[in-house]
Short mmCIF file of C-alpha atoms in Angstrom, two decimals:
data_model
loop_
_atom_site.label_atom_id
_atom_site.label_comp_id
_atom_site.label_asym_id
_atom_site.label_seq_id
_atom_site.Cartn_x
_atom_site.Cartn_y
_atom_site.Cartn_z
CA MET A 142 13.75 -13.53 10.92
CA SER A 143 15.97 -13.83 7.85
CA VAL A 144 18.09 -16.80 6.96
CA SER A 145 21.73 -17.07 7.91
CA GLU A 146 23.77 -14.03 7.00
CA SER A 147 26.53 -16.26 5.63
CA THR A 148 24.21 -17.71 2.96
CA LEU A 149 23.12 -14.35 1.55
CA SER A 150 25.46 -12.44 -0.74
CA PRO A 151 24.94 -8.77 -1.61
CA ASP A 152 24.03 -9.84 -5.16
CA HIS A 153 21.36 -12.16 -3.78
CA ASP A 154 19.92 -9.35 -1.66
CA VAL A 155 19.89 -6.92 -4.58
CA ARG A 156 18.22 -9.46 -6.87
CA THR A 157 15.61 -10.37 -4.27
CA ILE A 158 14.82 -6.75 -3.43
CA GLY A 159 14.63 -5.85 -7.12
CA LEU A 160 12.25 -8.68 -8.02
CA VAL A 161 9.92 -8.14 -5.08
CA SER A 162 9.95 -4.35 -5.49
CA GLY A 163 9.11 -4.82 -9.17
CA ALA A 164 6.18 -7.05 -8.23
CA HIS A 165 5.00 -4.41 -5.77
CA GLY A 166 5.23 -1.79 -8.48
CA ILE A 167 3.11 -3.95 -10.78
CA SER A 168 0.46 -4.34 -8.07
CA HIS A 169 0.26 -0.60 -7.45
CA PHE A 170 0.20 0.09 -11.19
CA TYR A 171 -2.82 -2.20 -11.54
CA GLN A 172 -4.57 -0.41 -8.68
CA LEU A 173 -4.60 2.72 -10.83
CA VAL A 174 -5.23 1.42 -14.35
CA LEU A 175 -8.93 2.28 -14.25
CA PRO A 176 -9.15 5.71 -12.52
CA PRO A 177 -7.23 7.62 -15.25
CA LEU A 178 -9.74 6.23 -17.74
CA PHE A 179 -12.81 7.29 -15.72
CA PRO A 180 -13.49 10.41 -17.85
CA ILE A 181 -13.46 8.26 -20.99
CA LEU A 182 -15.64 5.58 -19.43
CA HIS A 183 -18.05 8.27 -18.22
CA PHE A 184 -18.39 10.42 -21.34
CA GLU A 185 -17.93 7.77 -24.04
CA GLU A 186 -19.40 4.65 -22.43
CA GLY A 187 -22.01 6.27 -20.17
CA TYR A 188 -20.92 4.97 -16.77
CA SER A 189 -21.74 7.31 -13.89
CA PHE A 190 -18.99 8.39 -11.53
CA THR A 191 -20.93 6.72 -8.72
CA GLU A 192 -20.74 3.42 -10.59
CA LEU A 193 -17.05 3.91 -11.29
CA GLY A 194 -16.40 4.78 -7.67
CA LEU A 195 -18.24 1.61 -6.65
CA LEU A 196 -15.75 -0.42 -8.68
CA ILE A 197 -12.84 1.00 -6.69
CA ALA A 198 -14.60 0.43 -3.38
CA ILE A 199 -15.31 -3.20 -4.30
CA PHE A 200 -11.70 -3.69 -5.38
CA TYR A 201 -10.29 -2.52 -2.04
CA LEU A 202 -12.93 -4.37 -0.04
CA VAL A 203 -12.10 -7.67 -1.74
CA SER A 204 -8.37 -7.04 -1.43
CA GLY A 205 -8.75 -6.31 2.28
CA VAL A 206 -10.65 -9.55 2.87
CA VAL A 207 -8.20 -11.62 0.82
CA GLN A 208 -4.99 -10.35 2.44
CA PRO A 209 -5.37 -12.24 5.75
CA LEU A 210 -6.48 -15.38 3.91
CA ALA A 211 -3.50 -15.11 1.58
CA GLY A 212 -1.28 -14.77 4.64
CA PHE A 213 -2.42 -18.17 5.92
CA LEU A 214 -1.73 -19.64 2.48
CA VAL A 215 1.74 -18.10 2.39
CA ASP A 216 2.55 -19.74 5.72
CA ARG A 217 1.36 -23.12 4.41
CA ILE A 218 2.90 -23.34 0.94
CA GLY A 219 5.43 -20.52 0.90
CA PRO A 220 5.28 -17.09 -0.75
CA ARG A 221 6.61 -17.83 -4.23
CA SER A 222 3.62 -19.66 -5.68
CA VAL A 223 1.21 -17.26 -4.01
CA LEU A 224 3.05 -14.29 -5.53
CA TYR A 225 3.01 -15.87 -8.99
CA PHE A 226 -0.73 -16.47 -8.64
CA GLY A 227 -1.37 -12.87 -7.61
CA ILE A 228 0.51 -11.38 -10.55
CA ALA A 229 -1.19 -13.75 -13.00
CA LEU A 230 -4.66 -12.96 -11.65
CA ALA A 231 -4.10 -9.19 -11.58
CA SER A 232 -2.70 -9.24 -15.12
CA LEU A 233 -5.58 -11.38 -16.37
CA ALA A 234 -8.16 -9.06 -14.81
CA CYS A 235 -6.51 -5.99 -16.33
CA SER A 236 -6.48 -7.53 -19.81
CA ALA A 237 -10.07 -8.71 -19.42
CA TYR A 238 -11.24 -5.17 -18.56
CA ALA A 239 -10.84 -4.54 -22.29
CA LEU A 240 -13.66 -6.99 -22.99
CA ALA A 241 -16.12 -5.60 -20.43
CA ASP A 242 -19.25 -4.08 -21.94
CA ASN A 243 -21.43 -3.50 -18.87
CA LEU A 244 -21.18 -2.68 -15.17
CA ASN A 245 -21.74 -6.26 -14.03
CA ALA A 246 -18.78 -7.44 -16.09
CA PHE A 247 -16.59 -4.76 -14.55
CA ILE A 248 -17.75 -5.75 -11.05
CA VAL A 249 -16.78 -9.38 -11.65
CA LEU A 250 -13.39 -8.33 -12.98
CA VAL A 251 -12.58 -5.92 -10.13
CA ILE A 252 -13.38 -8.77 -7.74
CA VAL A 253 -10.85 -10.93 -9.60
CA ALA A 254 -8.36 -8.05 -9.55
CA GLY A 255 -8.95 -7.54 -5.82
CA VAL A 256 -8.18 -11.19 -5.13
CA GLY A 257 -4.95 -10.86 -7.10
CA ASN A 258 -3.99 -7.64 -5.34
CA GLY A 259 -4.66 -9.15 -1.92
CA VAL A 260 -1.77 -11.61 -2.09
CA PHE A 261 1.05 -9.14 -2.72
CA HIS A 262 1.73 -7.78 0.76
CA PRO A 263 1.80 -11.06 2.69
CA ALA A 264 3.87 -12.71 -0.05
CA ASP A 265 6.22 -9.76 -0.67
CA TYR A 266 7.03 -9.06 2.95
CA THR A 267 7.51 -12.73 3.78
CA VAL A 268 10.01 -13.05 0.92
CA LEU A 269 11.90 -9.95 2.06
CA SER A 270 11.88 -10.97 5.72
CA HIS A 271 13.39 -14.38 5.02
CA ASN A 272 15.52 -13.74 1.93
CA VAL A 273 17.39 -10.52 2.72
CA SER A 274 20.26 -10.24 5.18
CA GLU A 275 19.52 -8.50 8.45
CA ARG A 276 21.79 -5.54 7.78
CA ARG A 277 20.00 -4.72 4.50
CA VAL A 278 16.39 -5.61 5.24
CA GLY A 279 15.46 -2.02 6.15
CA LYS A 280 16.68 -0.85 2.76
CA GLY A 281 14.79 -3.76 1.23
CA PHE A 282 11.55 -2.53 2.77
CA SER A 283 12.26 1.01 1.59
CA PHE A 284 12.86 -0.04 -2.02
CA HIS A 285 9.76 -2.23 -1.86
CA ALA A 286 7.66 0.78 -0.84
CA PHE A 287 9.48 2.92 -3.41
CA GLY A 288 8.56 0.43 -6.12
CA GLY A 289 4.91 0.73 -5.14
CA TYR A 290 4.98 4.51 -5.42
CA ILE A 291 6.68 4.28 -8.81
CA GLY A 292 3.79 2.10 -9.92
CA TYR A 293 1.36 4.73 -8.70
CA ALA A 294 3.31 7.52 -10.38
CA ILE A 295 3.55 6.02 -13.86
CA ALA A 296 0.06 4.51 -14.08
CA PRO A 297 -1.86 7.71 -14.96
CA VAL A 298 0.67 8.80 -17.59
CA VAL A 299 0.98 5.35 -19.14
CA MET A 300 -2.76 4.68 -19.24
CA VAL A 301 -3.69 8.07 -20.69
CA THR A 302 -0.94 7.77 -23.31
CA LEU A 303 -1.95 4.24 -24.29
CA ALA A 304 -5.61 5.26 -24.44
CA SER A 305 -4.79 8.14 -26.78
CA LEU A 306 -2.97 5.70 -29.07
CA PHE A 307 -5.10 2.56 -28.90
CA GLY A 308 -8.34 3.54 -27.15
CA TRP A 309 -9.27 2.59 -23.61
CA ARG A 310 -9.72 -1.09 -24.43
CA GLY A 311 -6.34 -1.32 -26.14
CA ALA A 312 -4.72 0.49 -23.22
CA LEU A 313 -6.04 -2.03 -20.69
CA LEU A 314 -5.09 -4.99 -22.88
CA ALA A 315 -1.54 -3.68 -23.25
CA ALA A 316 -1.24 -2.97 -19.53
CA GLY A 317 -2.26 -6.55 -18.77
CA PHE A 318 0.53 -7.91 -20.97
CA VAL A 319 3.09 -5.95 -18.92
CA GLY A 320 2.20 -8.02 -15.87
CA PHE A 321 2.46 -11.29 -17.77
CA ALA A 322 5.90 -10.29 -19.07
CA PHE A 323 7.08 -9.55 -15.53
CA LEU A 324 5.63 -12.87 -14.35
CA VAL A 325 7.80 -14.71 -16.89
CA LEU A 326 10.85 -12.85 -15.57
CA LEU A 327 9.93 -13.61 -11.97
CA ILE A 328 9.37 -17.32 -12.59
CA SER A 329 12.64 -17.64 -14.51
CA THR A 330 14.67 -16.12 -11.67
CA GLY A 331 12.50 -16.59 -8.59
CA HIS A 332 13.57 -20.19 -8.00
CA ARG A 333 16.74 -18.81 -6.42
CA LEU A 334 14.76 -17.35 -3.55
CA VAL A 335 15.11 -19.22 -0.28
CA GLN A 336 11.73 -20.83 0.45
CA VAL A 337 10.30 -20.27 3.91
CA GLY A 338 9.53 -23.36 5.98
CA THR A 339 5.85 -24.23 6.07
CA ASP A 340 3.54 -23.85 9.02
CA THR A 341 3.53 -27.45 10.19
CA ALA A 342 1.00 -26.85 12.95
CA GLY A 343 -1.83 -26.94 10.44
CA ALA A 344 -5.41 -26.40 11.54
CA THR A 345 -5.39 -28.31 14.83
CA PRO A 346 -7.47 -26.77 17.64
CA ARG A 347 -4.31 -25.79 19.51
CA ALA A 348 -2.82 -24.21 16.40
CA MET A 349 -5.98 -22.26 15.62
CA LYS A 350 -6.10 -21.01 19.20
CA ASP A 351 -2.48 -19.87 18.96
CA HIS A 352 -3.14 -18.16 15.62
CA ALA A 353 -6.17 -16.35 17.04
CA ALA A 354 -4.21 -15.23 20.11
CA LEU A 355 -1.46 -13.83 17.88
CA LEU A 356 -3.75 -12.07 15.41
CA LEU A 357 -5.90 -10.57 18.18
CA SER A 358 -2.92 -9.45 20.24
CA PRO A 359 -2.43 -5.72 20.91
CA VAL A 360 0.68 -5.61 18.73
CA VAL A 361 -1.14 -6.92 15.64
CA ILE A 362 -4.32 -4.92 16.30
CA GLY A 363 -2.26 -1.79 16.92
CA CYS A 364 -0.34 -2.22 13.67
CA PHE A 365 -3.58 -2.89 11.78
CA LEU A 366 -5.16 0.28 13.15
CA PHE A 367 -2.03 2.25 12.32
CA PHE A 368 -2.14 1.12 8.70
CA CYS A 369 -5.83 1.97 8.53
CA VAL A 370 -5.53 5.55 9.80
CA ALA A 371 -2.28 6.17 7.91
CA ALA A 372 -3.97 5.13 4.67
CA MET A 373 -6.91 7.42 5.44
CA ALA A 374 -4.58 10.37 6.01
CA GLN A 375 -2.60 9.77 2.83
CA ILE A 376 -5.52 8.96 0.53
CA GLY A 377 -7.54 11.79 2.02
CA LEU A 378 -4.84 14.36 1.31
CA GLN A 379 -3.76 13.24 -2.14
CA THR A 380 -7.34 12.70 -3.35
CA PHE A 381 -9.42 15.42 -1.68
CA ALA A 382 -6.97 18.23 -0.83
CA PRO A 383 -7.28 19.97 -4.23
CA SER A 384 -11.08 20.08 -4.00
CA ALA A 385 -10.93 21.21 -0.36
CA LEU A 386 -8.50 24.04 -1.13
CA LEU A 387 -10.71 25.19 -4.00
CA LYS A 388 -13.72 25.36 -1.69
CA LEU A 389 -11.87 26.99 1.21
CA PHE A 390 -9.72 29.62 -0.49
CA GLU A 391 -10.46 29.29 -4.23
CA ILE A 392 -6.93 28.04 -4.78
CA GLU A 393 -6.53 26.97 -8.39
CA ILE A 394 -6.65 23.24 -9.03
CA THR A 395 -3.32 23.45 -10.88
CA VAL A 396 -1.60 24.89 -7.80
CA SER A 397 -3.05 22.33 -5.42
CA ASN A 398 -2.35 19.43 -7.78
CA ILE A 399 1.28 20.52 -7.93
CA GLY A 400 1.16 20.32 -4.14
CA VAL A 401 -0.07 16.72 -4.35
CA THR A 402 2.75 15.91 -6.77
CA VAL A 403 5.26 17.51 -4.39
CA PHE A 404 3.76 15.43 -1.59
CA LEU A 405 4.22 12.17 -3.51
CA VAL A 406 7.76 13.03 -4.60
CA ALA A 407 8.64 13.93 -1.01
CA VAL A 408 7.17 10.61 0.17
CA THR A 409 9.48 8.68 -2.16
CA ILE A 410 12.52 10.66 -0.98
CA GLY A 411 11.51 10.02 2.61
CA ILE A 412 11.09 6.29 1.93
CA LEU A 413 14.62 5.94 0.56
CA SER A 414 16.04 7.95 3.46
CA GLY A 415 13.97 5.92 5.91
CA GLY A 416 15.48 2.68 4.65
CA VAL A 417 18.95 3.83 5.68
CA LEU A 418 17.59 4.98 9.05
CA ALA A 419 15.76 1.69 9.65
CA ASP A 420 19.00 -0.27 9.20
CA ARG A 421 20.81 1.92 11.74
CA THR A 422 18.40 1.71 14.66
CA GLN A 423 16.31 -0.82 16.53
CA ARG A 424 13.96 1.82 17.96
CA HIS A 425 11.52 1.67 15.09
CA HIS A 426 8.50 2.54 17.23
CA LEU A 427 10.18 5.78 18.32
CA VAL A 428 11.12 6.67 14.73
CA THR A 429 7.54 6.06 13.62
CA VAL A 430 6.03 8.18 16.39
CA LEU A 431 8.47 11.08 15.91
CA CYS A 432 7.86 11.08 12.16
CA LEU A 433 4.11 11.40 12.69
CA ILE A 434 4.37 14.66 14.65
CA PRO A 435 5.41 17.02 11.78
CA PRO A 436 2.67 15.79 9.41
CA ALA A 437 0.05 16.09 12.15
CA ALA A 438 1.09 19.69 12.85
CA MET A 439 1.65 20.84 9.27
CA THR A 440 -1.64 19.39 8.01
CA LEU A 441 -3.50 21.88 10.21
CA LEU A 442 -2.11 24.89 8.35
CA PRO A 443 -4.06 24.56 5.07
CA ALA A 444 -7.26 24.11 7.07
CA TRP A 445 -7.13 27.64 8.50
CA PHE A 446 -4.68 29.73 6.46
CA ASP A 447 -4.78 30.89 2.85
CA LEU A 448 -1.21 29.92 2.02
CA SER A 449 0.74 31.19 -0.96
CA PRO A 450 1.53 28.54 -3.61
CA LEU A 451 5.15 28.25 -2.45
CA SER A 452 4.15 27.95 1.21
CA LEU A 453 1.54 25.34 0.33
CA TRP A 454 4.07 23.29 -1.60
CA ILE A 455 6.56 23.47 1.28
CA VAL A 456 3.86 22.26 3.68
CA PHE A 457 3.05 19.33 1.40
CA ALA A 458 6.76 18.54 1.04
CA ILE A 459 7.25 18.39 4.82
CA ILE A 460 4.18 16.21 5.29
CA GLY A 461 5.25 13.86 2.52
CA PHE A 462 8.90 13.55 3.56
CA PHE A 463 8.21 12.63 7.16
CA PHE A 464 5.38 10.30 6.15
CA GLY A 465 7.75 8.51 3.78
CA LEU A 466 10.55 8.48 6.35
CA LEU A 467 8.49 6.38 8.76
CA ILE A 468 7.44 3.71 6.24
CA PRO A 469 10.52 1.42 6.45
CA SER A 470 10.49 1.59 10.27
CA ARG A 471 6.76 0.87 10.18
CA ASP A 472 7.47 -2.26 8.16
CA MET A 473 10.23 -3.29 10.55
CA LEU A 474 7.74 -3.06 13.43
CA VAL A 475 5.41 -5.48 11.68
CA ARG A 476 8.31 -7.79 10.89
CA ALA A 477 9.32 -7.85 14.55
CA ALA A 478 5.79 -8.87 15.51
CA ALA A 479 5.67 -11.77 13.04
CA PRO A 480 6.92 -15.19 14.22
CA ARG A 481 8.79 -17.04 11.48
CA HIS A 482 6.07 -19.56 10.62
CA SER A 483 3.26 -17.02 10.99
CA SER A 484 4.75 -14.09 9.10
CA GLY A 485 2.28 -14.40 6.23
CA LYS A 486 -0.69 -14.28 8.60
CA VAL A 487 0.60 -11.22 10.43
CA PHE A 488 1.56 -9.34 7.27
CA GLY A 489 -1.79 -10.24 5.69
CA VAL A 490 -3.89 -9.05 8.62
CA VAL A 491 -1.88 -5.90 9.30
CA TYR A 492 -1.59 -4.73 5.70
CA SER A 493 -5.29 -5.30 5.08
CA GLY A 494 -5.59 -2.12 7.16
CA LEU A 495 -4.37 -0.23 4.08
CA ASP A 496 -7.33 -1.50 2.08
CA VAL A 497 -9.79 -0.82 4.89
CA GLY A 498 -8.52 2.74 5.22
CA SER A 499 -8.56 3.23 1.45
CA ALA A 500 -12.16 2.02 1.27
CA LEU A 501 -13.34 4.23 4.16
CA THR A 502 -11.63 7.42 2.99
CA PRO A 503 -13.89 8.32 0.02
CA ILE A 504 -16.94 7.93 2.25
CA ALA A 505 -15.69 10.06 5.14
CA PHE A 506 -13.75 12.75 3.27
CA GLY A 507 -16.29 12.95 0.46
CA TRP A 508 -18.97 13.58 3.10
CA PHE A 509 -16.92 16.51 4.44
CA LEU A 510 -16.88 18.15 1.01
CA ASP A 511 -20.56 17.49 0.34
CA HIS A 512 -21.55 19.15 3.64
CA ALA A 513 -19.46 22.34 3.40
CA LEU A 514 -16.85 21.01 5.82
CA ALA A 515 -13.86 21.26 3.50
CA HIS A 516 -11.48 22.21 6.34
CA TRP A 517 -12.19 18.80 7.86
CA VAL A 518 -10.29 17.18 5.00
CA PHE A 519 -7.14 18.54 6.65
CA LEU A 520 -8.36 18.27 10.23
CA GLY A 521 -9.40 14.69 9.55
CA ALA A 522 -5.97 13.87 8.13
CA ALA A 523 -4.30 15.46 11.17
CA ILE A 524 -6.52 13.42 13.50
CA CYS A 525 -5.54 10.28 11.60
CA PHE A 526 -1.84 11.08 12.05
CA VAL A 527 -2.37 11.57 15.80
CA ALA A 528 -4.43 8.38 15.96
CA GLY A 529 -1.46 6.65 14.37
CA ILE A 530 0.62 7.57 17.42
CA GLY A 531 -2.01 5.96 19.63
CA ALA A 532 -2.03 2.84 17.46
CA ILE A 533 1.76 2.51 17.77
CA ALA A 534 1.45 2.90 21.54
CA LEU A 535 -1.11 0.07 21.55
CA SER A 536 1.21 -2.12 19.50
CA ARG A 537 3.90 -1.72 22.16
CA LEU A 538 1.80 -3.31 24.92
CA ASN A 539 3.02 -6.82 24.25
CA ILE A 540 5.44 -6.57 21.36
CA THR A 541 7.99 -8.69 23.21
CA ILE A 542 5.41 -11.43 23.67
CA ALA A 543 4.47 -11.42 19.99
CA SER A 544 8.08 -11.28 18.87
CA ASN A 545 8.97 -14.38 20.88
CA ALA A 546 5.86 -16.39 20.04
#
């Protein structure tokens, strides 16, 4: 999948991984610029939480629709220009949030932001697949995922701090400038990236038939479903676990939120460890399946047992570590399923599953809490982990066919 090993120096790999991981961090940062400001927007500007939640749902819906389309564009013109466009659009939307004075304006801007966000995965993963040497690509995927989680981690702190200094409008304006600054850096150094050959087949009937056969193959559908249920499990736990634990056992929000923090820290440690593992094995499907078993089992415990704070944190740490450990191998599975001139399409379709899962989670898990079924937050997450094993099994049905297409 990558270019000749002899043409890629370690410095080139490090630079490429760093730039793309930074871009991924920017995209994840922009996904969370609004939620930390929700209390301010609610109490000071009068927006209801239902309206604010609608903005997030629209964002992920648009992003999920755009990702496959962006994948086709990546295969036609290459990932660099598409990545530049995504960062510019996301940065512009973030800055423009500062000018919004009604819900309709916010809706338009989250649509723009969703379009920008939708290009990152197909562009990022295509760059990494074709610009990093084979022996380091697993680590490249791990640092890419790590960059995304860093973006998630710093967004709440940065946005709340900026809002306290400059108000919510000033905070969003400043956050938008960060993306533009990174875009300048990326453009000034990104020309060194090896450009992927274009999809010369175009939109002929035969080409469209081949594209449809690939994107509807069990390997692509299986990977898409895996991303969907994995996102539901993760978002469900990190978003709804504190409320569920409060309802089930009256566990203090502070204790359960520490558990969520432990979960996210453990995920990042697992991701970095998983990158090393992914470079040392070709059995990525087995690694992914084995890493799903501990989270599926451990997630059941908080549903039925009133755990002590320390026990709860240990459970969250185990869930997070093994979930993070599988992420680089998960990405290697998708890479193996993506033919060279169709990598953008495959990455776009598969990773749109993250947005679909993220959009479905508030509906399903919120319904559990509203109907006195708090234990189903954990049971639902466990079911999603188990469903992930089934999705990986589906993706194995014709992985050799897809890999050789």
